[in-house]
């Protein structure tokens, strides 16, 4: 059920962006995606942690459906390990083993490794955050593939209606198309624009966009935008640089047309002629 090509691409790209070492195991504790990063660095960090420590963490999450995610210390003060196991019908179809070289000063005491020895390093806060993201992304991929295979099986047995089948396949195809963009060599702006188009067309919404706060956190840049046919782009309005209240939120924000809104959010939505929206903050190296 699991597409290993997607697993390899996801681990390689996510590892590089997040600054973590990672590999994937199946239900038999067999490697299905080799550890990322420079081979010499990867070998060194695995030796520092030890097989026994990693194996114990794998079984802690893979053998349980109650605790499927865990973070542990190692004998090295600034090396942390995490495991995320995704189960389907009680089977751990994939378990991510994630290793972080922590660059926070508070973990830099006798016994710590030199940060200069490793290409990837990360703050402990971002390590925890990225482990959660890896879990969510993997759940999305597995869910889409499971939906696709279920839909195909049900089609052969004629248990689903044509409309239900079409919706399930469209959802799986959209998610697969987005994941495949991870392996695209095009400029990041073009990749983001394609992702926005896929999401907008699938959800049949008016517009999607990626905004980035500038270092001063008071102004924003538009990284990508897609608008439905007949919808006027908001680029000119947003290009005034104002950092709208809903962009400053550090948590997901869902605002329906009839929900009660804070005055600043209501004013911003009226200014932009928005009746409903979903805002999802994405963190990169501590910024969003």
mmCIF file of N, CA and C in Angstrom, residues 211-214 216-222 238-244 246-247:
data_model
loop_
_atom_site.group_PDB
_atom_site.id
_atom_site.type_symbol
_atom_site.label_atom_id
_atom_site.label_comp_id
_atom_site.label_asym_id
_atom_site.label_seq_id
_atom_site.Cartn_x
_atom_site.Cartn_y
_atom_site.Cartn_z
ATOM 1 N N UNK A 211 1.939 33.414 1.939
ATOM 2 C CA UNK A 211 2.482 34.691 2.391
ATOM 3 C C UNK A 211 3.654 34.438 3.323
ATOM 4 N N UNK A 212 4.640 35.302 3.259
ATOM 5 C CA UNK A 212 5.796 35.165 4.145
ATOM 6 C C UNK A 212 6.037 36.470 4.886
ATOM 7 N N UNK A 213 6.177 36.358 6.205
ATOM 8 C CA UNK A 213 6.468 37.560 6.980
ATOM 9 C C UNK A 213 7.932 37.920 6.811
ATOM 10 N N UNK A 214 8.178 39.208 6.680
ATOM 11 C CA UNK A 214 9.555 39.683 6.586
ATOM 12 C C UNK A 214 10.196 39.658 7.974
ATOM 13 N N UNK A 216 11.150 41.779 9.995
ATOM 14 C CA UNK A 216 10.635 42.701 11.004
ATOM 15 C C UNK A 216 9.283 42.270 11.561
ATOM 16 N N UNK A 217 8.670 41.249 10.930
ATOM 17 C CA UNK A 217 7.388 40.679 11.358
ATOM 18 C C UNK A 217 6.230 41.672 11.238
ATOM 19 N N UNK A 218 6.468 42.836 10.662
ATOM 20 C CA UNK A 218 5.409 43.827 10.511
ATOM 21 C C UNK A 218 4.908 43.940 9.082
ATOM 22 N N UNK A 219 5.613 43.333 8.146
ATOM 23 C CA UNK A 219 5.231 43.378 6.741
ATOM 24 C C UNK A 219 5.314 41.981 6.147
ATOM 25 N N UNK A 220 4.690 41.794 4.974
ATOM 26 C CA UNK A 220 4.645 40.474 4.360
ATOM 27 C C UNK A 220 5.015 40.551 2.887
ATOM 28 N N UNK A 221 5.401 39.396 2.351
ATOM 29 C CA UNK A 221 5.622 39.221 0.915
ATOM 30 C C UNK A 221 4.671 38.146 0.414
ATOM 31 N N UNK A 222 4.232 38.265 -0.827
ATOM 32 C CA UNK A 222 3.412 37.234 -1.454
ATOM 33 C C UNK A 222 4.336 36.300 -2.226
ATOM 34 N N UNK A 238 -2.533 43.328 -1.217
ATOM 35 C CA UNK A 238 -1.590 42.752 -0.262
ATOM 36 C C UNK A 238 -0.187 43.308 -0.423
ATOM 37 N N UNK A 239 0.136 43.787 -1.612
ATOM 38 C CA UNK A 239 1.478 44.287 -1.872
ATOM 39 C C UNK A 239 1.786 45.597 -1.161
ATOM 40 N N UNK A 240 0.805 46.132 -0.424
ATOM 41 C CA UNK A 240 1.122 47.341 0.326
ATOM 42 C C UNK A 240 2.033 47.040 1.510
ATOM 43 N N UNK A 241 2.306 45.730 1.720
ATOM 44 C CA UNK A 241 3.280 45.334 2.746
ATOM 45 C C UNK A 241 2.707 45.137 4.125
ATOM 46 N N UNK A 242 1.454 45.520 4.340
ATOM 47 C CA UNK A 242 0.850 45.391 5.661
ATOM 48 C C UNK A 242 0.834 43.934 6.107
ATOM 49 N N UNK A 243 1.174 43.690 7.365
ATOM 50 C CA UNK A 243 1.097 42.343 7.921
ATOM 51 C C UNK A 243 -0.250 42.212 8.628
ATOM 52 N N UNK A 244 -1.213 41.623 7.967
ATOM 53 C CA UNK A 244 -2.568 41.544 8.492
ATOM 54 C C UNK A 244 -2.634 40.682 9.748
ATOM 55 N N UNK A 246 -4.457 38.295 10.783
ATOM 56 C CA UNK A 246 -4.586 36.830 10.706
ATOM 57 C C UNK A 246 -3.278 36.163 10.292
ATOM 58 N N UNK A 247 -2.355 36.905 9.689
ATOM 59 C CA UNK A 247 -1.060 36.336 9.311
ATOM 60 C C UNK A 247 -0.151 36.221 10.523
#
